[in-house]
Short mmCIF file of C-alpha atoms in Angstrom, two decimals:
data_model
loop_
_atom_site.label_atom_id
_atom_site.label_comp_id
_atom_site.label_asym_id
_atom_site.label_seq_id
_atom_site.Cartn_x
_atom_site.Cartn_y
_atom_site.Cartn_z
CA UNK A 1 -80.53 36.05 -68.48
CA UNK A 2 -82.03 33.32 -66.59
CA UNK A 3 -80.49 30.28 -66.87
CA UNK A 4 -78.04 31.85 -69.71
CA UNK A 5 -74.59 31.16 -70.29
CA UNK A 6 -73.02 33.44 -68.19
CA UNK A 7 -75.09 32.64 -64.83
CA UNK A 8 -74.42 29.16 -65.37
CA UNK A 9 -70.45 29.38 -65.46
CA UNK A 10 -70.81 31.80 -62.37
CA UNK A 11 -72.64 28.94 -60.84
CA UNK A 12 -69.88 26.14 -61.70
CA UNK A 13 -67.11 28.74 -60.53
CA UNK A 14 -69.01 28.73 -57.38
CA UNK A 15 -69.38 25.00 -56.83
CA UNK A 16 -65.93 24.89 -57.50
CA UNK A 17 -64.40 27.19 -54.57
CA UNK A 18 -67.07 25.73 -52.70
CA UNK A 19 -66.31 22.24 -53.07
CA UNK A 20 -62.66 23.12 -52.29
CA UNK A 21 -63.48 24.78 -49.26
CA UNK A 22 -65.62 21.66 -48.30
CA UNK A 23 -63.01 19.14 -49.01
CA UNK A 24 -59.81 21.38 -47.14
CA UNK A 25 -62.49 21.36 -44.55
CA UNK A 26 -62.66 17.42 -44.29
CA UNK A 27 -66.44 17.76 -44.49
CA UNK A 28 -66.23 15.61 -47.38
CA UNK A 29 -66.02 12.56 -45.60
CA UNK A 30 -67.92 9.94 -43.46
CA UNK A 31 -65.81 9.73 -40.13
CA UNK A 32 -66.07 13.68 -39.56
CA UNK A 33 -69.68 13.97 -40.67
CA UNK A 34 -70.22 10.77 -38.14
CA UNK A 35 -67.82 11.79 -35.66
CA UNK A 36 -69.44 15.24 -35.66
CA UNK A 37 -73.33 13.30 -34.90
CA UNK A 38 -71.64 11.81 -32.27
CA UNK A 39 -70.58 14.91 -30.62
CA UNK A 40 -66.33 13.69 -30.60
CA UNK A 41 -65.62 16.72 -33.00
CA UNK A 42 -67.58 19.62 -33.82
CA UNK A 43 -65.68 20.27 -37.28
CA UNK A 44 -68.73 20.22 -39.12
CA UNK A 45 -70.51 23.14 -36.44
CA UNK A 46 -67.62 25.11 -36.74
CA UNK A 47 -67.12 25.72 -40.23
CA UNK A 48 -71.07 26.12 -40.48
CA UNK A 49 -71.47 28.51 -37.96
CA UNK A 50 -68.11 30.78 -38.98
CA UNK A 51 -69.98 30.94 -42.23
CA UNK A 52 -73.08 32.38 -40.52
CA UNK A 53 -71.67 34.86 -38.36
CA UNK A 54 -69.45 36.03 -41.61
CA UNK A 55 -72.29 35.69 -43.72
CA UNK A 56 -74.94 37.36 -41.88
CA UNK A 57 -73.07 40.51 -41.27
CA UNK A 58 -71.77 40.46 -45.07
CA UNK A 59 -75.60 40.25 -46.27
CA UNK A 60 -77.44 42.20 -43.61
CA UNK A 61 -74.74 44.96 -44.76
CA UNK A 62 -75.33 44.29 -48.09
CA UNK A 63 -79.19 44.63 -47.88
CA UNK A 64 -79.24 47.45 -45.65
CA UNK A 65 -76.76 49.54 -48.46
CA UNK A 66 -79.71 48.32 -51.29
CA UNK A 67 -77.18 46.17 -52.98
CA UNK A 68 -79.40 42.67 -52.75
CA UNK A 69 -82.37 42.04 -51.74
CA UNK A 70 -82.58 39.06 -49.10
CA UNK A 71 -85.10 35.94 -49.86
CA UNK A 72 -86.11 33.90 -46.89
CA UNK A 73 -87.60 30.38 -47.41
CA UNK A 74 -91.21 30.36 -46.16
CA UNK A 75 -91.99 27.19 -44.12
CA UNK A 76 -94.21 25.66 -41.41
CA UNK A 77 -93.87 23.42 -38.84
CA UNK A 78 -94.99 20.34 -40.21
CA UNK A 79 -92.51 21.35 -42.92
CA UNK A 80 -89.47 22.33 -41.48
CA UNK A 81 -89.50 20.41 -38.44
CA UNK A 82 -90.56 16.77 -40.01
CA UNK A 83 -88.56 17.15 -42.61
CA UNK A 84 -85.64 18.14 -41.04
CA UNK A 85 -85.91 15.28 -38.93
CA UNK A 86 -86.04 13.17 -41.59
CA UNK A 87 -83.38 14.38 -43.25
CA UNK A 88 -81.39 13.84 -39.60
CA UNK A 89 -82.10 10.22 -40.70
CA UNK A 90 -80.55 9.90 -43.79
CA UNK A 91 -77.44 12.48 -42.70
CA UNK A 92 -76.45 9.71 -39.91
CA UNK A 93 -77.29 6.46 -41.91
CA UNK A 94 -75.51 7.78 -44.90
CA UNK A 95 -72.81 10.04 -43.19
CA UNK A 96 -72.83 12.50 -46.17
CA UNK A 97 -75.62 15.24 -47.11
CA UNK A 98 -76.67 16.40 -50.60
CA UNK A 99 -73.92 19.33 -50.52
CA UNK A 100 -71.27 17.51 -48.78
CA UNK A 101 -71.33 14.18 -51.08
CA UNK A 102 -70.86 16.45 -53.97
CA UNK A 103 -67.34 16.95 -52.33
CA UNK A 104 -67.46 13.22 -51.32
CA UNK A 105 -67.65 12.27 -55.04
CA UNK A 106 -64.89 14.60 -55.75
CA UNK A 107 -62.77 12.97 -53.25
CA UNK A 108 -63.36 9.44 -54.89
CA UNK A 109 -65.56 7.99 -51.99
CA UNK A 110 -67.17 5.79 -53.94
CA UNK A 111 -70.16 4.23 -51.58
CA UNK A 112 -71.32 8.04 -52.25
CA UNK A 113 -71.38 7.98 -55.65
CA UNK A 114 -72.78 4.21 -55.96
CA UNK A 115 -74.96 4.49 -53.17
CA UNK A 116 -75.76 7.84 -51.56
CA UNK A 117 -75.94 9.59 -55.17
CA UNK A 118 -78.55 7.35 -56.52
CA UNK A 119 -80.64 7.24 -52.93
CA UNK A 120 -80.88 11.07 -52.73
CA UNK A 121 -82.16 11.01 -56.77
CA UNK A 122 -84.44 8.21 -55.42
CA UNK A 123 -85.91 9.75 -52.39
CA UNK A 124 -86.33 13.33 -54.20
CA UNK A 125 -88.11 11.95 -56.89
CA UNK A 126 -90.49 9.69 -54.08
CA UNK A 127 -91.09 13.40 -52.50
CA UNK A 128 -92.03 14.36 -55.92
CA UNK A 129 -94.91 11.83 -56.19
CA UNK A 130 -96.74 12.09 -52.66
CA UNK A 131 -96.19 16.27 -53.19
CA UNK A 132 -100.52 16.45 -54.47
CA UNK A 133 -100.99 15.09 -51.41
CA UNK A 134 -98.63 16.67 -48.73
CA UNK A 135 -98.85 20.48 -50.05
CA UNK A 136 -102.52 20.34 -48.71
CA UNK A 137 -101.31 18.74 -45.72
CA UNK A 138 -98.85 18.52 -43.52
CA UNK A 139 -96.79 20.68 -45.15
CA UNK A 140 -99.34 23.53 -44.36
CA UNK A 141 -99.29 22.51 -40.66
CA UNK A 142 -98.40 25.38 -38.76
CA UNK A 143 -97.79 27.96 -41.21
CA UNK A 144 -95.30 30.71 -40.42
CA UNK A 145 -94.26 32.07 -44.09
CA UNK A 146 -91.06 33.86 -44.82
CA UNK A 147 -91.14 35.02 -41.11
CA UNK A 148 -87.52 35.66 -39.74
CA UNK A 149 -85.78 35.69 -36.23
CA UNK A 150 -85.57 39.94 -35.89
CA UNK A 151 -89.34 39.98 -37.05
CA UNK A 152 -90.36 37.41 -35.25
CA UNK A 153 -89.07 39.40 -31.98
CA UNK A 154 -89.96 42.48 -33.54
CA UNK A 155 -86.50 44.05 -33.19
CA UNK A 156 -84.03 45.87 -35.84
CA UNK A 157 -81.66 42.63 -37.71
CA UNK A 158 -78.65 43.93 -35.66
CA UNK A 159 -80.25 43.21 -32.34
CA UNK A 160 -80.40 39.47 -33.25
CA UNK A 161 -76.55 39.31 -35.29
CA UNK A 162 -75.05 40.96 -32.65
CA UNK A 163 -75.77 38.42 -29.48
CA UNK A 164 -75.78 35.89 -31.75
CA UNK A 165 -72.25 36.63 -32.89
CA UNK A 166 -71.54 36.59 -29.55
CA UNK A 167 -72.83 33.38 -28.04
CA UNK A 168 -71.45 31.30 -31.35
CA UNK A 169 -67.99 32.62 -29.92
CA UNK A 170 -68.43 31.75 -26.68
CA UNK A 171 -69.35 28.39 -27.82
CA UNK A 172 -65.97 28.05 -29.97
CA UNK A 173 -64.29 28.90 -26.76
CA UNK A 174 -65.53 26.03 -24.48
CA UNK A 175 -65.78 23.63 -28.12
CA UNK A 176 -61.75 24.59 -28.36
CA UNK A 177 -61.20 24.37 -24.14
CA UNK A 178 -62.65 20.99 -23.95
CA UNK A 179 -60.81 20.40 -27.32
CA UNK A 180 -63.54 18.91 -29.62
CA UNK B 1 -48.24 27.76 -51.30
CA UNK B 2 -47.93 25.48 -48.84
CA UNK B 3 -51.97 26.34 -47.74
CA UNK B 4 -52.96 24.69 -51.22
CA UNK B 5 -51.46 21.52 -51.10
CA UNK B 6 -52.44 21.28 -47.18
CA UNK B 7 -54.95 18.39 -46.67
CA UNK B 8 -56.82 20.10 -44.13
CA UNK B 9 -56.95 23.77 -43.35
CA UNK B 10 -59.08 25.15 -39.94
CA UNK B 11 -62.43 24.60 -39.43
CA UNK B 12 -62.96 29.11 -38.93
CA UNK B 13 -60.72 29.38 -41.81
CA UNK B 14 -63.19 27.44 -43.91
CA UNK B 15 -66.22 28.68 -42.19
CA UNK B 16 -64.61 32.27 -43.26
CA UNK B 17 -63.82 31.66 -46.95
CA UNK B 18 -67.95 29.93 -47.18
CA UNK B 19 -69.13 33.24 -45.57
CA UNK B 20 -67.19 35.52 -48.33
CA UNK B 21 -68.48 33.51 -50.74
CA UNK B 22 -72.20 33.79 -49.96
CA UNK B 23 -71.65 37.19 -50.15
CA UNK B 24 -70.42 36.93 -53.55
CA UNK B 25 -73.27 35.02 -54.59
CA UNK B 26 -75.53 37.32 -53.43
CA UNK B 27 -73.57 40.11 -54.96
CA UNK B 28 -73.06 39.09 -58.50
CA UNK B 29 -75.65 35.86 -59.04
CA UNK B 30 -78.65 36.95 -56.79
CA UNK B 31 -78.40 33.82 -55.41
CA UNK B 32 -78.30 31.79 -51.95
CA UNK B 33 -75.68 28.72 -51.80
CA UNK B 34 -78.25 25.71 -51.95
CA UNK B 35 -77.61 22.07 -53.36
CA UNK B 36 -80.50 19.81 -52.80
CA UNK B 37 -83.46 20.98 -55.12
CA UNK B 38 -80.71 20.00 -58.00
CA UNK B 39 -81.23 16.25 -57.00
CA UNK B 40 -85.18 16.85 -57.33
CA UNK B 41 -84.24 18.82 -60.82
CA UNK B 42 -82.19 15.99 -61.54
CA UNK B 43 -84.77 13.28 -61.03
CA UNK B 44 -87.48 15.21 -62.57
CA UNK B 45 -85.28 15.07 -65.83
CA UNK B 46 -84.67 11.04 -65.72
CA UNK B 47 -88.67 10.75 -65.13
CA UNK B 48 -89.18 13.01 -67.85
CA UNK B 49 -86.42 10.87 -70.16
CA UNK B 50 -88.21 7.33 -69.60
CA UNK B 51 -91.86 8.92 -69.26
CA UNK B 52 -92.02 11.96 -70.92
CA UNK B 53 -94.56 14.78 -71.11
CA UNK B 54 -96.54 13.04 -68.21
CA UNK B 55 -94.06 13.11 -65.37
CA UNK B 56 -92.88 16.99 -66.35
CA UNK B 57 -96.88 17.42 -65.48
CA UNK B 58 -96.72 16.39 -62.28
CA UNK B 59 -97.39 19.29 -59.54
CA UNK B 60 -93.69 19.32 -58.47
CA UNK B 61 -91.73 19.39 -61.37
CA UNK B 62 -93.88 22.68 -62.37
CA UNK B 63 -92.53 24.16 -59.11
CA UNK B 64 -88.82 22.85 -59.50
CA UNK B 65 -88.31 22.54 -63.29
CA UNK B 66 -86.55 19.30 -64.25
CA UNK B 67 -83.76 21.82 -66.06
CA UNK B 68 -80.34 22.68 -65.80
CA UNK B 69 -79.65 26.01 -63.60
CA UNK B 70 -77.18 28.27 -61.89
CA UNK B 71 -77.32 25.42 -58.69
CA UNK B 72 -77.26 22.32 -60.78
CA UNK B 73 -74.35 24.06 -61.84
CA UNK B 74 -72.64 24.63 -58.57
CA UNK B 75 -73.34 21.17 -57.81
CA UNK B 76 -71.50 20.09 -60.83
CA UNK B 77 -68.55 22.27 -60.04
CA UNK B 78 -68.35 20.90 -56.20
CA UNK B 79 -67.48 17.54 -57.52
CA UNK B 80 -64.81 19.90 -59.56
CA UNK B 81 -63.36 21.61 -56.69
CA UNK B 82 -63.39 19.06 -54.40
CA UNK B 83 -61.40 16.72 -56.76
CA UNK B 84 -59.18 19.56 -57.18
CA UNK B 85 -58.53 19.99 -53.71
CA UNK B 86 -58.13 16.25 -52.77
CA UNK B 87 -55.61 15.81 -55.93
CA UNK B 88 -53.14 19.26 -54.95
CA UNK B 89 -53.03 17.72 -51.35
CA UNK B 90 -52.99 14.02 -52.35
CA UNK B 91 -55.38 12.91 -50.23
CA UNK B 92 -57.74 11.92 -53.55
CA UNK B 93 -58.33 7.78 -53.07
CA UNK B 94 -61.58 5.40 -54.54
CA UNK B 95 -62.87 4.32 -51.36
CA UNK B 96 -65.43 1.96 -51.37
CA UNK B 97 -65.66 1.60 -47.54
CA UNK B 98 -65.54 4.50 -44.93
CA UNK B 99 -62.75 3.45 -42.31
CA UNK B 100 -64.97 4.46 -39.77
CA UNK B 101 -67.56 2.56 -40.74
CA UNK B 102 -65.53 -0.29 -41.44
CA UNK B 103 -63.93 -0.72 -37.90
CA UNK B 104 -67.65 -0.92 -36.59
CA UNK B 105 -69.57 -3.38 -39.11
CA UNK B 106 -66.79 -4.42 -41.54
CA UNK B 107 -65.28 -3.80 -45.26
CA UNK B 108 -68.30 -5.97 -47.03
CA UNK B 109 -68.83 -3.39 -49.66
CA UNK B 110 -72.65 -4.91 -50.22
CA UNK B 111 -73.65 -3.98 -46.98
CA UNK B 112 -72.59 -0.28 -47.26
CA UNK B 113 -73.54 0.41 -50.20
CA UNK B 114 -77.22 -0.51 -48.99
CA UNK B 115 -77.21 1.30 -45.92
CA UNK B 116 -75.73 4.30 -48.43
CA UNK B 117 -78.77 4.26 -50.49
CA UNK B 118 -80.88 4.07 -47.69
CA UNK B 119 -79.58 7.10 -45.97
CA UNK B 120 -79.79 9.11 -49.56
CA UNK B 121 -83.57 8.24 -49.76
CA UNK B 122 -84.02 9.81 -46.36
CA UNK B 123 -82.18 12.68 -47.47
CA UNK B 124 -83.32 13.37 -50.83
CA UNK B 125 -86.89 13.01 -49.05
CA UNK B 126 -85.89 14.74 -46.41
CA UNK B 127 -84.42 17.29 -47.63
CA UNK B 128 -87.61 18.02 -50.33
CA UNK B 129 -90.19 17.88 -47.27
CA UNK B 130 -88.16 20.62 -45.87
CA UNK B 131 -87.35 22.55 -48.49
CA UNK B 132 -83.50 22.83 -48.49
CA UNK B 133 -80.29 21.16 -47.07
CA UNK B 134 -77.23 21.75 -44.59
CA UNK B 135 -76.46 24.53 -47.52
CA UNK B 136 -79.80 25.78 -48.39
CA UNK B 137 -81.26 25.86 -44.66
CA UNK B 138 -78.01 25.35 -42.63
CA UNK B 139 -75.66 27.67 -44.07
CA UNK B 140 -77.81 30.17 -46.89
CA UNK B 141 -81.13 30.30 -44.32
CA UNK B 142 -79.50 30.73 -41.09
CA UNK B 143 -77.49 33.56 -42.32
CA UNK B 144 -80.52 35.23 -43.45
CA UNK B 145 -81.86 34.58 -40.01
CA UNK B 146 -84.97 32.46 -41.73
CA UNK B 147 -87.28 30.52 -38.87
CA UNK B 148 -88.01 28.01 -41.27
CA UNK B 149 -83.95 27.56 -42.04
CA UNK B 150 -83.07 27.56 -37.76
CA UNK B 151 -85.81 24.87 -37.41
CA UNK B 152 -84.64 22.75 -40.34
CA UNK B 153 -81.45 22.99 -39.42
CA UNK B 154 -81.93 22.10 -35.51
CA UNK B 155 -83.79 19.31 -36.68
CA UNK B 156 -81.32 18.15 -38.86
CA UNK B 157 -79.16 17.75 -36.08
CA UNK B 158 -81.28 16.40 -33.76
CA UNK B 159 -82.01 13.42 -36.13
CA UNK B 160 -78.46 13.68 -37.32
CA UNK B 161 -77.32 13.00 -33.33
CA UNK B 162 -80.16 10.54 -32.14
CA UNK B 163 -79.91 8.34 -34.92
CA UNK B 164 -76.08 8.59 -35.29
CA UNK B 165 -75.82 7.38 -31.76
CA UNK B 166 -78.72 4.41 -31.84
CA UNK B 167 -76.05 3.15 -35.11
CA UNK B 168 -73.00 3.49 -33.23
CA UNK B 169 -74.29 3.07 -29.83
CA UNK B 170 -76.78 0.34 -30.22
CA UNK B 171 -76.34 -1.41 -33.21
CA UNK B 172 -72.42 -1.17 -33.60
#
């Protein structure tokens, strides 16, 4: 059951609800993604970080009852934090990233479908080609594995959601006080 | 029904409805929201169109299968939903120029459309390096409280912020 029928339509059905959400959001376009990088309005931090709080105490739930079974990415250093700050790059130069210009398509922005589209193929497939040589690399550079936060600090999941919770609320309250 | 023809609802009410639905994912597709390994599936398939058995070789493409899968999927379907949403609101438009954008370095369409395909290399290559994007890492990765996902994703916006600013603040 794979990549059968029936996964495949759950995954469009997804994409769609998600891609709503995303547009009713305004994430789907340049000026909030840019206005967002240039700290004016923190639309973009909001919606992501209402999704984790909701999220995390949905799945840690979830897990906890034995109803899934939670898959962290494994990842280094000279994985995560080079190529994230890559990717910073090409979020500010092309104001869109590869889930949000999905939406931006959708919305019939068409310097993301022309151009954006066609770079992010581009630069995937480039990855693709110097992979040999990176995955013996620097993408082993300071290893860490699947490691998360609560293990990392050896405490129980709900010792890290909790304050966490918390201090993304507090920071809605002074991002809505100063009114950004 | 006034909320579905709104062109934009709050930021927490979004943020919300995204959490609910990574639970859903979870729940009935085993699945964390992700979109960007469907742009390295995607370009492993052209490679394999013009150059056949050779590129689906390479060491890559046997870790992220040039195929169509439940992501590629909800890829697909975001360019669905968005539409949707833009079309019930009216707020659907071809725009070749960002107004933003515009106001700061013009409405040559050339010009953008460069800089466009510039940023997407960085981001497809970006986003491949690190293993996921502002879904995979940012939204899916955090939530599972993932170090590798909270670095990524405070990396993405440092990058995001610095070079944002050296555009606008420098260059513009």
């Amino acid at each position: 059951m794979k990549n059968g029928k029936t996964t495949l339509l759950w995954g469009l059905g997804f994409g769609i609800v998600f891609g709503f959400l995303l547009q009713k959001g305004g994430v789907t376009k340049y000026d909030v993604i840019i206005a967002q990088l240039l700290l004016e309005d923190f639309t973009v931090l909001k919606i992501m970080l209402t999704a984790v709080v909701v999220g995390s105490i949905g799945l840690f739930t979830f897990q906890q009852l034995g109803w899934i079974q939670l898959n962290p990415k494994s990842g280094s250093w000279g994985q995560n934090a080079i190529g994230g700050l890559l990717f910073g790059v090409g979020f500010a130069v092309l104001g869109y990233c590869p889930g949000t210009i999905a939406g931006a398509i959708g919305n019939g922005y068409l310097d993301a479908t022309v151009g954006g589209l066609v770079g992010i193929v581009l630069g995937s497939g480039l990855l693709a080609a110097v992979y040999p040589r990176l995955s013996v690399g620097i993408l082993t550079k300071g290893d860490f594995g699947d490691l998360t936060v609560p293990e990392l600090l050896k405490v129980n999941a709900w010792i890290v959601i909790l304050p966490l919770t918390a201090l993304i609320l507090v920071l809605f309250y002074l991002l809505e006080r100063a009114g950004v | 029904m006034n909320w579905l023809t709104a062109t934009r609802w709050s930021p927490y009410a979004v943020g919300i409805g995204i959490g609910v639905l990574s639970w859903l994912t979870w729940l009935i597709s085993s699945k964390p929201i992700g979109c960007s390994t469907s742009y390295a599936r995607t370009a492993g398939m052209i490679e394999t169109a013009i150059r056949g058995k050779q590129a689906a070789e390479k060491p890559y493409y046997q870790k992220v299968k040039p195929q169509v899968d439940w992501q590629w999927m909800l890829v697909v379907g975001m360019v669905i939903g968005a539409a949707i949403s833009a079309l019930l609101s009216g707020d659907f438009a071809l725009i070749w120029v960002p107004s933003r954008w515009a106001a700061t370095f013009g409405t040559n369409v050339g010009i953008r459309l460069i800089v466009a395909l510039i940023g997407g290399v960085f981001l497809g290559f970006g986003s491949r390096w690190a293993g996921g994007c502002t879904s995979g890492h940012g939204i899916s990765g955090t939530m599972q409280l993932a170090v590798s996902s909270w670095i990524s994703a405070i990396c993405f916006f440092i990058g995001g912020v610095v070079v944002a600013f050296l555009i606008y603040g420098l260059i513009g």
